[in-house]
Short mmCIF file of C-alpha atoms (C1' of nucleotides) in Angstrom, two decimals:
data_model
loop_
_atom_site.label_atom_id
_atom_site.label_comp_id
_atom_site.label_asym_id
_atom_site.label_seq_id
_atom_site.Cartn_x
_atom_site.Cartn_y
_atom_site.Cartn_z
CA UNK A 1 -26.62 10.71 -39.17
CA UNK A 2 -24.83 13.74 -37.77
CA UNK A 3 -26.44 13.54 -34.10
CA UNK A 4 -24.48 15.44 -31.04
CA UNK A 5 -23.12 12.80 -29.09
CA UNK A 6 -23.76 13.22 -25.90
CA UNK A 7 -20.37 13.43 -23.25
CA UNK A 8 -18.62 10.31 -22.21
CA UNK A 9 -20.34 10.57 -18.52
CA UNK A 10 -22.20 13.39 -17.95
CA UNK A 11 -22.88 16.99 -18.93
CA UNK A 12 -21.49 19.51 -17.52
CA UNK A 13 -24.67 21.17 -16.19
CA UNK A 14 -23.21 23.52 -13.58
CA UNK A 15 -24.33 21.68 -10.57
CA UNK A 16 -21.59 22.06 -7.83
CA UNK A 17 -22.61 19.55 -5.63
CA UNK A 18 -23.08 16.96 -8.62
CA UNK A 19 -19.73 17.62 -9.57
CA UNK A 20 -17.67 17.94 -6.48
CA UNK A 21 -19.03 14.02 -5.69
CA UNK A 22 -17.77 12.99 -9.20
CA UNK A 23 -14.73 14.30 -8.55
CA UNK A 24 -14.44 12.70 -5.05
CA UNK A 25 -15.78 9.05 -6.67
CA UNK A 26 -12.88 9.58 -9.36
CA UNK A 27 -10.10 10.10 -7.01
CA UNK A 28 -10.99 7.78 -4.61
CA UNK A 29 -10.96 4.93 -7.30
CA UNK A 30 -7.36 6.51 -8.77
CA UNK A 31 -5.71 6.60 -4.92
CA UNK A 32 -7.26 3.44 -3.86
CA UNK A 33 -5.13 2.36 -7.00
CA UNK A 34 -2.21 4.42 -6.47
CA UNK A 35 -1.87 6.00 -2.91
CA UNK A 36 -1.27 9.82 -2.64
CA UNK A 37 1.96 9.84 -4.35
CA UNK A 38 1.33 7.57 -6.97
CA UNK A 39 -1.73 8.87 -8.09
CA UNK A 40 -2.02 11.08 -11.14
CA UNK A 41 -4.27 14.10 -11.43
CA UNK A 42 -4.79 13.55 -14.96
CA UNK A 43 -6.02 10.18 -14.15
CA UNK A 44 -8.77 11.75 -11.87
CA UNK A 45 -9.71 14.37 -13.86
CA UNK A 46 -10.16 11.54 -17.07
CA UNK A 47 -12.55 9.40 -15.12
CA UNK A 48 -14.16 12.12 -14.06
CA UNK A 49 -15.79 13.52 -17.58
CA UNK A 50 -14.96 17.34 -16.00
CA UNK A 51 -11.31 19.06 -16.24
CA UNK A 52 -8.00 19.19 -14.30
CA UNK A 53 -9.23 23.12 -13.56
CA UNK A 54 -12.24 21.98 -11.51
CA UNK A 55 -10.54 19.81 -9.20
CA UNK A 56 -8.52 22.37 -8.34
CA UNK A 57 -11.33 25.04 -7.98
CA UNK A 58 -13.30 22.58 -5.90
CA UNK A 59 -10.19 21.11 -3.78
CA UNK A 60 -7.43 23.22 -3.04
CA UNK A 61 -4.74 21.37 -4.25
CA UNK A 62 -3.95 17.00 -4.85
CA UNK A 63 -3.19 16.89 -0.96
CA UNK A 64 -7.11 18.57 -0.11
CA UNK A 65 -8.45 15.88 -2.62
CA UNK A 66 -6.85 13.10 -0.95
CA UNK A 67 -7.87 14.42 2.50
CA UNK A 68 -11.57 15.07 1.18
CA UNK A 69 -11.65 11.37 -0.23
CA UNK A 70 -10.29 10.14 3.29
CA UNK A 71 -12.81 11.56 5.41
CA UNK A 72 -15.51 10.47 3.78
CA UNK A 73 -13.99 7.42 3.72
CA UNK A 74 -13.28 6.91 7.52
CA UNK A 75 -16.79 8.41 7.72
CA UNK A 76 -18.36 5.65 6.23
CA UNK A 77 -16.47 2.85 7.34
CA UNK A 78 -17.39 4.11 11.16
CA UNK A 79 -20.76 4.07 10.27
CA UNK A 80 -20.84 0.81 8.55
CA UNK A 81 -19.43 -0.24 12.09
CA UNK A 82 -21.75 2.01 14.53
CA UNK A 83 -24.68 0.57 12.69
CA UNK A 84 -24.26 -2.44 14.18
CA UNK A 85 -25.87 -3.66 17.58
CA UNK A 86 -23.10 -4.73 20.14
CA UNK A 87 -25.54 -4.82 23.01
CA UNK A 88 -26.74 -8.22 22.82
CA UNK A 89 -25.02 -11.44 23.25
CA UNK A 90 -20.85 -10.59 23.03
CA UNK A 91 -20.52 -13.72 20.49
CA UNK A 92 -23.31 -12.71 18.80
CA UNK A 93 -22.40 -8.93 18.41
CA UNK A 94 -19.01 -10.09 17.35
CA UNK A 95 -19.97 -12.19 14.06
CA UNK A 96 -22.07 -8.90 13.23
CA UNK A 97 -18.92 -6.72 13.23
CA UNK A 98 -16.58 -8.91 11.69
CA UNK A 99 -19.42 -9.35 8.92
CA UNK A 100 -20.13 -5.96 8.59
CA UNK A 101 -16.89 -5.08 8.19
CA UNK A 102 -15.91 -7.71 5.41
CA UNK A 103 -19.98 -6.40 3.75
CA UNK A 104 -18.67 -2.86 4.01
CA UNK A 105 -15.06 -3.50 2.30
CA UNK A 106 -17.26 -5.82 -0.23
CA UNK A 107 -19.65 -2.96 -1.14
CA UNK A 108 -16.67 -0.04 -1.60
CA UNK A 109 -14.22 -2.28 -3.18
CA UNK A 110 -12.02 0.75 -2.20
CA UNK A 111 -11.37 1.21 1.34
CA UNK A 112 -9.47 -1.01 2.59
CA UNK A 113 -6.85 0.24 -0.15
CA UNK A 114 -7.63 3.63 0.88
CA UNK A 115 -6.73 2.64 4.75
CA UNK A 116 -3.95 0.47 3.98
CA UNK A 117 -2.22 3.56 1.73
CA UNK A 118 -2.56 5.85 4.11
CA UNK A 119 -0.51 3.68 6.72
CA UNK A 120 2.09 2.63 4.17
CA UNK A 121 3.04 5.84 2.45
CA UNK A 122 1.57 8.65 4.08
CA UNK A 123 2.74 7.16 7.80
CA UNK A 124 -0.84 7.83 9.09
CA UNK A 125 -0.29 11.89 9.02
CA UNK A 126 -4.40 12.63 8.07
CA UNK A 127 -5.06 9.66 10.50
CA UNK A 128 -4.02 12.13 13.54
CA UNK A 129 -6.39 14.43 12.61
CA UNK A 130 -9.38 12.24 11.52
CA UNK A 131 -8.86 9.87 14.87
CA UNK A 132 -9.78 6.22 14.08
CA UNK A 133 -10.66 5.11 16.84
CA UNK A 134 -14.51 4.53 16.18
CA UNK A 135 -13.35 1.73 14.06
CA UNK A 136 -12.20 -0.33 16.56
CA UNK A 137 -13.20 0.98 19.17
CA UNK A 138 -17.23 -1.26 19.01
CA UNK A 139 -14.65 -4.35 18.34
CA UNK A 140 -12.80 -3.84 21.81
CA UNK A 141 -15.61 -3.17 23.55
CA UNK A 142 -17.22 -6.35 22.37
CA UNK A 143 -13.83 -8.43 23.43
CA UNK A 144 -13.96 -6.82 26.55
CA UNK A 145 -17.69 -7.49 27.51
CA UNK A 146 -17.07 -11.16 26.11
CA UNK A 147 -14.04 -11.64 29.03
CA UNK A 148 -16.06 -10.31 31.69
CA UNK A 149 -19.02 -12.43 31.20
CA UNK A 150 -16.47 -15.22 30.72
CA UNK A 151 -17.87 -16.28 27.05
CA UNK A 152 -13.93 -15.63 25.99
CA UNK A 153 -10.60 -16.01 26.35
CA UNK A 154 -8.51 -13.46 28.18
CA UNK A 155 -7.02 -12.22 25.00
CA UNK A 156 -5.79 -8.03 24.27
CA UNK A 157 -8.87 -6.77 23.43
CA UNK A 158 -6.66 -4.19 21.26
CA UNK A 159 -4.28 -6.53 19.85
CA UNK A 160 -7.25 -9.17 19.21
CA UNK A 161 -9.03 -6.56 17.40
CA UNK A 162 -6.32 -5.19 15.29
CA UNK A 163 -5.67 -8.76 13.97
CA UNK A 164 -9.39 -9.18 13.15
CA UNK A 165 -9.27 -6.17 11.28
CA UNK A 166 -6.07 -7.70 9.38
CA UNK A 167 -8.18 -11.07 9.08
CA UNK A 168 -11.41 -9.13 7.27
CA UNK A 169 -9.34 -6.84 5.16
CA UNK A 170 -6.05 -8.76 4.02
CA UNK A 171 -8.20 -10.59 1.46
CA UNK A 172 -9.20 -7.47 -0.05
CA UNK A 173 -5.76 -5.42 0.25
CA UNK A 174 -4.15 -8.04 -1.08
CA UNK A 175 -6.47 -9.83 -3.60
CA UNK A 176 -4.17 -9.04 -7.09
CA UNK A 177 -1.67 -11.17 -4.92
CA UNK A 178 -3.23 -13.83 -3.58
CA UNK A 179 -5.23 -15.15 -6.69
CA UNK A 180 -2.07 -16.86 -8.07
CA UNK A 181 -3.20 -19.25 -5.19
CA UNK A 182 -6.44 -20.28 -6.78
CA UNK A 183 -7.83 -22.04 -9.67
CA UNK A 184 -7.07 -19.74 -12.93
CA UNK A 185 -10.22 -17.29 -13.37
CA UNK A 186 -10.85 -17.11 -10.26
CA UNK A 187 -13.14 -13.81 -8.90
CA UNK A 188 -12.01 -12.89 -5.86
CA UNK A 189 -14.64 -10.05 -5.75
CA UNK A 190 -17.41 -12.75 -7.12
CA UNK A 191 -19.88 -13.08 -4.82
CA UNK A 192 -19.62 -17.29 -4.00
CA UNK A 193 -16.09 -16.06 -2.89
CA UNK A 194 -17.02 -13.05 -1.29
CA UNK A 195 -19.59 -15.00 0.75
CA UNK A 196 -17.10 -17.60 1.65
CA UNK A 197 -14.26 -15.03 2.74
CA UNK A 198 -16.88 -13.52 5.21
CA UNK A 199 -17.78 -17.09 6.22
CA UNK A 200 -14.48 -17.93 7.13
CA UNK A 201 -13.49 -14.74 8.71
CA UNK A 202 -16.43 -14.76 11.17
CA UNK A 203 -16.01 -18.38 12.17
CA UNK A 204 -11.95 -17.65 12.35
CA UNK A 205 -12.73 -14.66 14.98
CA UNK A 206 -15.54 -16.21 16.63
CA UNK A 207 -13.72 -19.62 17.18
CA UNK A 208 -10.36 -17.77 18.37
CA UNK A 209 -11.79 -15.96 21.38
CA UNK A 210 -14.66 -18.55 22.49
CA UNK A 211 -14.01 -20.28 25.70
CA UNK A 212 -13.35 -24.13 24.77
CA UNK B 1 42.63 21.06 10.71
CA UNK B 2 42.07 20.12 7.54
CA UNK B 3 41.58 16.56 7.67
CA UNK B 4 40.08 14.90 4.80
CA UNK B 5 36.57 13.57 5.75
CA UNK B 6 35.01 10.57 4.56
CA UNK B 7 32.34 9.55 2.40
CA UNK B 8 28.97 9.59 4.26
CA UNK B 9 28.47 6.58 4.55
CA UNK B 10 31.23 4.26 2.47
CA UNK B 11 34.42 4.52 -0.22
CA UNK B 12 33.88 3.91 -3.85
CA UNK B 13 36.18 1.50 -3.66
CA UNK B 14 35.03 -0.82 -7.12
CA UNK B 15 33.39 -3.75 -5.36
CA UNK B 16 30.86 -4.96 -8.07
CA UNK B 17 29.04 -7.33 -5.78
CA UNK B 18 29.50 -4.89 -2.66
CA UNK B 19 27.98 -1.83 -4.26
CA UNK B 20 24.91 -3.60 -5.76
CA UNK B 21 23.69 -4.85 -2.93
CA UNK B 22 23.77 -1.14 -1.12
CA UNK B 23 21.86 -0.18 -3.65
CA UNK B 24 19.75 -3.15 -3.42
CA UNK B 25 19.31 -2.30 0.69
CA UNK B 26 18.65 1.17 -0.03
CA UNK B 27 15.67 0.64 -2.84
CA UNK B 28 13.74 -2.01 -0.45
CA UNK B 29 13.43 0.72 1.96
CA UNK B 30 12.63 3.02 -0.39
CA UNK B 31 9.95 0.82 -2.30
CA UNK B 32 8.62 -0.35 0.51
CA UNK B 33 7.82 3.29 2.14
CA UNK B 34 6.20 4.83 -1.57
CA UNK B 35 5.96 1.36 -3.91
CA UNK B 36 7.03 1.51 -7.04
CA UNK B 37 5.08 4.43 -8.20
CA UNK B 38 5.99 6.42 -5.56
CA UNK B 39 9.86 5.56 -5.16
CA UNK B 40 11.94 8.46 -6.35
CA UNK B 41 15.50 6.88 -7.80
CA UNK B 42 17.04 10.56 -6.81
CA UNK B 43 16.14 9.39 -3.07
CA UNK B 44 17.71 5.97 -3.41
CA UNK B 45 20.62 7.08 -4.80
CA UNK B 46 20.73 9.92 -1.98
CA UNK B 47 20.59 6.63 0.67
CA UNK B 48 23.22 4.82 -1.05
CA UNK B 49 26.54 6.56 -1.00
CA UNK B 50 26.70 5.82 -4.82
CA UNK B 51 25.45 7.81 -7.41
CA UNK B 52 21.91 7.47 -9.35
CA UNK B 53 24.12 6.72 -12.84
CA UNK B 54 24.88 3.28 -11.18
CA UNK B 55 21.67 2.11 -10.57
CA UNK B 56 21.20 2.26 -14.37
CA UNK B 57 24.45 0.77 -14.84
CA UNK B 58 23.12 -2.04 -12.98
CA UNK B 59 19.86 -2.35 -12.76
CA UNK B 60 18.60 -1.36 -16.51
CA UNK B 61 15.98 1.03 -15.22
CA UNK B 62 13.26 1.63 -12.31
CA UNK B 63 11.27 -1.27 -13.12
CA UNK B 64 14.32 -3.61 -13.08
CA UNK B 65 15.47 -2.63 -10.18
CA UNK B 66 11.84 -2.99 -8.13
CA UNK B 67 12.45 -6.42 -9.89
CA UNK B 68 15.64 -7.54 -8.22
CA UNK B 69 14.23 -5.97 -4.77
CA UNK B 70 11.00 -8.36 -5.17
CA UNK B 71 12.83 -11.32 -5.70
CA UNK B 72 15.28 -11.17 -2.91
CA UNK B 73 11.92 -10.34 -0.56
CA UNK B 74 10.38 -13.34 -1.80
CA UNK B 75 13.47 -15.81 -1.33
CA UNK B 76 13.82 -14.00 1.90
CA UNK B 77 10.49 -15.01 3.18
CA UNK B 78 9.97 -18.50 1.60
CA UNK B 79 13.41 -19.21 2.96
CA UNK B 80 11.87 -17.82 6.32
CA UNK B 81 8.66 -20.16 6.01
CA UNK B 82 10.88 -23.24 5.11
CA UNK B 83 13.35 -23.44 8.19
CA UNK B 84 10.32 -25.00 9.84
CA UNK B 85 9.68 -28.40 10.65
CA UNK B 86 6.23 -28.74 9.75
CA UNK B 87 6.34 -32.75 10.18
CA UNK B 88 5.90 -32.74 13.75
CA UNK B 89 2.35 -32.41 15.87
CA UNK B 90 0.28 -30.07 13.59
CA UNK B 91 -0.91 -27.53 16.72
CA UNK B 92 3.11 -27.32 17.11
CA UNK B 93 3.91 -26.79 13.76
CA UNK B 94 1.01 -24.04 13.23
CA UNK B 95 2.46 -21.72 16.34
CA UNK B 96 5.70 -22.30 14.66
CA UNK B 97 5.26 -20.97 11.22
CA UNK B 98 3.01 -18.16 12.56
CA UNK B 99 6.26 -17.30 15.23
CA UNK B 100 8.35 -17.50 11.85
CA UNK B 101 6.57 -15.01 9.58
CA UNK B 102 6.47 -12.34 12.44
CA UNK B 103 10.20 -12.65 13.67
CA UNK B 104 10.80 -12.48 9.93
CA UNK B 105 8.94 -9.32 9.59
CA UNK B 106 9.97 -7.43 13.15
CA UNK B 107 13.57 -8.59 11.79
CA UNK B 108 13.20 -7.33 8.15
CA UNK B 109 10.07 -5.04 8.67
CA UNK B 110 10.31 -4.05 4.70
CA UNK B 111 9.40 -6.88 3.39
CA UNK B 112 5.19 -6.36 4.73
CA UNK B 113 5.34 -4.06 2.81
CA UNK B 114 6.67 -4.38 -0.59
CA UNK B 115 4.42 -7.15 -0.61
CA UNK B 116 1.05 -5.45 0.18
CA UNK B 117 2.70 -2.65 -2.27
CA UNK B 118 3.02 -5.05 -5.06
CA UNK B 119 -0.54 -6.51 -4.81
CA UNK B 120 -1.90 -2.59 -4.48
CA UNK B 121 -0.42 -0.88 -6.83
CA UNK B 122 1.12 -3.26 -8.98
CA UNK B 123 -1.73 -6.04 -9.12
CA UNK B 124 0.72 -8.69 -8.38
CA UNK B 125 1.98 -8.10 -11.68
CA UNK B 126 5.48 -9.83 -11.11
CA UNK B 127 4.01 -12.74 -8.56
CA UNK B 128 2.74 -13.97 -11.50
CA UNK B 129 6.34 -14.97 -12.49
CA UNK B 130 7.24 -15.48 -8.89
CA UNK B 131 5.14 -17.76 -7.16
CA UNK B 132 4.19 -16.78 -3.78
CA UNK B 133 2.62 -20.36 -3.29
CA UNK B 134 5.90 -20.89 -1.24
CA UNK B 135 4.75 -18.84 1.11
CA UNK B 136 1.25 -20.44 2.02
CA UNK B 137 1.69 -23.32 1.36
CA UNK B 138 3.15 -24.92 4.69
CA UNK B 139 0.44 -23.32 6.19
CA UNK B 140 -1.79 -25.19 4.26
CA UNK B 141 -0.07 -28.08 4.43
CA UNK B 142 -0.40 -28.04 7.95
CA UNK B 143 -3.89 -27.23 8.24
CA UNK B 144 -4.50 -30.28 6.37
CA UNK B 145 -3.30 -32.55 8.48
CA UNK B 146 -4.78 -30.86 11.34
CA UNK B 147 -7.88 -31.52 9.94
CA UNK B 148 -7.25 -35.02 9.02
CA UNK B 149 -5.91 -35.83 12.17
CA UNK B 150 -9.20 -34.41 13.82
CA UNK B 151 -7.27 -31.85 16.23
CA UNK B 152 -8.40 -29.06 13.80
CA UNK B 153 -12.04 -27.82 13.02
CA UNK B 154 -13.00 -28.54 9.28
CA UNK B 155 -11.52 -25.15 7.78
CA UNK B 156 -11.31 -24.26 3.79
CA UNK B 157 -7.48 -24.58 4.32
CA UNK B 158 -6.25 -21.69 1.66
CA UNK B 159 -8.43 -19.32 2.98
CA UNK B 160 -7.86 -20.12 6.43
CA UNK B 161 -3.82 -19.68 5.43
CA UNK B 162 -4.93 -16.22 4.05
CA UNK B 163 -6.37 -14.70 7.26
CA UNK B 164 -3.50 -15.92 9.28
CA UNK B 165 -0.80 -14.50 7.35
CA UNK B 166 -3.07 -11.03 7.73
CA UNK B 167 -3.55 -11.37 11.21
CA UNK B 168 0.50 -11.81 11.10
CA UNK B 169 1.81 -8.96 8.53
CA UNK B 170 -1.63 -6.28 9.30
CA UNK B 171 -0.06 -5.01 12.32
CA UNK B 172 3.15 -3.93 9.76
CA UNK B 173 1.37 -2.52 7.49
CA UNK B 174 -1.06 -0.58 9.72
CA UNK B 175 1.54 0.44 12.01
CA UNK B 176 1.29 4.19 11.54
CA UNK B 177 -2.86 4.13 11.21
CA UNK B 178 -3.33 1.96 14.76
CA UNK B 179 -0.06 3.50 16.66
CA UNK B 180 -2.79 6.39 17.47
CA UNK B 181 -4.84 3.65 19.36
CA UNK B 182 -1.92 2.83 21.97
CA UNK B 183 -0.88 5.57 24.39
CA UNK B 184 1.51 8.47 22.63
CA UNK B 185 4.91 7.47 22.51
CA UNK B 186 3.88 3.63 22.49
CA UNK B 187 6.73 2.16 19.76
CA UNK B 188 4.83 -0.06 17.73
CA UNK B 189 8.19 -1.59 16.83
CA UNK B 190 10.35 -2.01 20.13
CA UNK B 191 10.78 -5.30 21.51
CA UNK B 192 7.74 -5.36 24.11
CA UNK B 193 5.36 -4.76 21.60
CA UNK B 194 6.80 -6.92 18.78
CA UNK B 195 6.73 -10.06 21.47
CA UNK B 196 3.34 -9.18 22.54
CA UNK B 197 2.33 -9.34 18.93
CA UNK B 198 3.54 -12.64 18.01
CA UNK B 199 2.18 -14.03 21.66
CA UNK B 200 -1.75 -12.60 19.98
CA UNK B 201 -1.39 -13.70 16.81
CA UNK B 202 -0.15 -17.62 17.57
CA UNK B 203 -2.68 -17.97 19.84
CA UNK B 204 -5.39 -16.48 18.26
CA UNK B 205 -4.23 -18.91 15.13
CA UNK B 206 -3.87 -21.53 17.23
CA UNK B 207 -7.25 -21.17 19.19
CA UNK B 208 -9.27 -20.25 15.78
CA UNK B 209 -8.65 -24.12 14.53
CA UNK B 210 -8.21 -26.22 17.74
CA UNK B 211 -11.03 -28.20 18.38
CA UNK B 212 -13.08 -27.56 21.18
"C1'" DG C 1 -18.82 26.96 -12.83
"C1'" DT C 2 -16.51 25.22 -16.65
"C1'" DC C 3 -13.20 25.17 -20.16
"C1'" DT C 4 -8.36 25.60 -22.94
"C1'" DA C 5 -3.81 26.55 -22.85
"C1'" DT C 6 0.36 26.78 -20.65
"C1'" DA C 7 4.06 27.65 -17.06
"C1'" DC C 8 7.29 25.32 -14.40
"C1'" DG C 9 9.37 22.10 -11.44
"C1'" DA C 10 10.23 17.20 -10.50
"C1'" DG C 11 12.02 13.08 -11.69
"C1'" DG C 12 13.55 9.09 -14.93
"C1'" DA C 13 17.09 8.21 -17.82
"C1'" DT C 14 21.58 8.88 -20.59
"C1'" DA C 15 26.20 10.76 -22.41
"C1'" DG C 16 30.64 10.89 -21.78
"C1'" DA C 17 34.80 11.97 -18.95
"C1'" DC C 18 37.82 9.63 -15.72
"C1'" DG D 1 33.10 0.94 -12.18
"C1'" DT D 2 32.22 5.40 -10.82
"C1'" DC D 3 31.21 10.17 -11.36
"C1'" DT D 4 29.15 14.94 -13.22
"C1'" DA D 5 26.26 17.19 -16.06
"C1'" DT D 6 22.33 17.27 -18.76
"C1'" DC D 7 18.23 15.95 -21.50
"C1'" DC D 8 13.36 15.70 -21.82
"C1'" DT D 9 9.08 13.84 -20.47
"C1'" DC D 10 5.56 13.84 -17.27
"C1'" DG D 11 2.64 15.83 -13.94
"C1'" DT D 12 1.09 19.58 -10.68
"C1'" DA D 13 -0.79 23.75 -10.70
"C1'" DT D 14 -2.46 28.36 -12.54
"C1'" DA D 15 -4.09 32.13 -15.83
"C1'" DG D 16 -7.62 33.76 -18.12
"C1'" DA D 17 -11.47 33.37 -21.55
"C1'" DC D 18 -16.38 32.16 -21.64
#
DNA sequence: GTCTATACGAGGATAGAC
DNA sequence: GTCTATCCTCGTATAGAC
């Protein structure tokens, strides 16, 4: 019974493409975890079932791996968001961005950590260059389409839609926190809760800019 | 002229109490901009007038000392949430709270986030001994009644609490990522913006569980 | 393209004088 | 109680073989 056993993930077949997305999976998962400065190289490379070497072959150096993992990370968040129509009915196109917002975050467990990082300890240096505006950018135009036709209040359509943001992505960012708040063994990231966080949410923003 | 200058910042002048609580002062800020992963004692110590040798002395280590920074947040912020009279008309005593945890924040804007740090990258290892329930639950409390009273919609209260308290502490945290949506030079944290802030966020709280 | 081995600086922690 | 000097591990990054 002396079989090869094959590598913990996968083999290491020479395929550049193959491996540069491992490595970007690995290190997203270890900064979501740790930010830029906490994060340990080691840890990436471990997770990734290729070396330290390659990750520095492939990406420059820890800063072009965390930069890498960001933009792909803003990338798909703004398309999550830009998939969405906002031309119909303003109350309408608003449920579908706060949901697919709070269905993105639910799917990649590891964004709004990503986000939230690079705010806290990086003061939003890669933001300047990566411009996030697309993200909330469909959410303001919504608000301000929904106060012209008179459907809503006459809220900040910026202001409004950075505290929806902080509505859809507070439950994620700070999940390890907030389940001392609910029955022992509770799964925040179980899907009956997941389903009733994005319930909530939607009716939360919907309800808070509707006319009365 | 050669006067002999002072300290940088103040004399060693063997005040037990005095000198931890500089050091105290000088690790919030410090854990709050990297988290406890990313802190660097050498750069507390630099902030502190003291030298690193006395953190040790008294605060046993790095961990400890993340420790005593935690706690004081927390009794800072429960004490916050408490000052409230939440006995009165529940619409009243929702604006209230929600005016409380944002003066509390634009007055000690640290504390947003050591919080979201310690759910991050700590996975709210020491809330477990801590008990953030303080914190929510007035807000719950006065959703409740709200609903009982029939002035608020029929809300899952705890979740509800949740979403509010992001709306509240999101614009913190995200400060540096959504500055670059407000014109250049816009200070997230001067007084204009800070009252602006609050005015959003009660009445978006407020409007999201009035009845129509 | 992928690996092993290692250089080297940063940073947590302590010893011991005053 | 406070300081200076130092230890030693950990972690980033590179050299060089295959």
């Amino acid at each position: 019974m002396s079989l090869i056993l094959p590598q913990k993930t996968a083999p290491s077949c020479r395929d550049a493409e193959a491996t540069k997305s491992r490595i970007l999976d690995a290190a997203e998962e270890e900064f979501a975890k740790n930010g830029l400065r906490g994060a340990r190289t080691e840890a990436i490379a471990a997770n990734t079932g290729v070396t330290k070497a390659m990750m520095y072959y492939y990406f420059s150096d820890k800063e072009g791996l965390y930069q890498a993992v960001l933009e792909r990370a803003v990338r798909r968040r703004v398309s999550a968001m830009q998939k969405v129509d906002i031309d119909g009915e303003a109350k309408t196109a608003l449920r579908d961005l706060i949901s697919a917002l709070i269905d993105e975050a639910s799917h990649n467990q590891n964004l709004p950590a990503i986000f939230m990082y690079e705010g806290l300890q990086n003061q939003g240096r890669f933001y300047a260059q990566i411009s996030i505006t697309s993200v909330y950018a469909p959410i303001v135009q919504v608000l301000e389409r929904g106060i012209e036709t008179g459907q809503f209040r006459k809220v900040d359509p910026l202001h409004t839609a950075i505290n929806m943001v902080g509505i859809c992505v507070h439950y994620f960012c700070s999940a390890p926190n907030i389940k001392h708040l609910f029955p022992p063994g509770t799964d925040l990231y179980g899907p009956e809760m997941l389903e009733q966080h994005k319930k909530e949410a939607v009716e939360l923003a919907v309800a808070s800019v509707l006319l009365r």
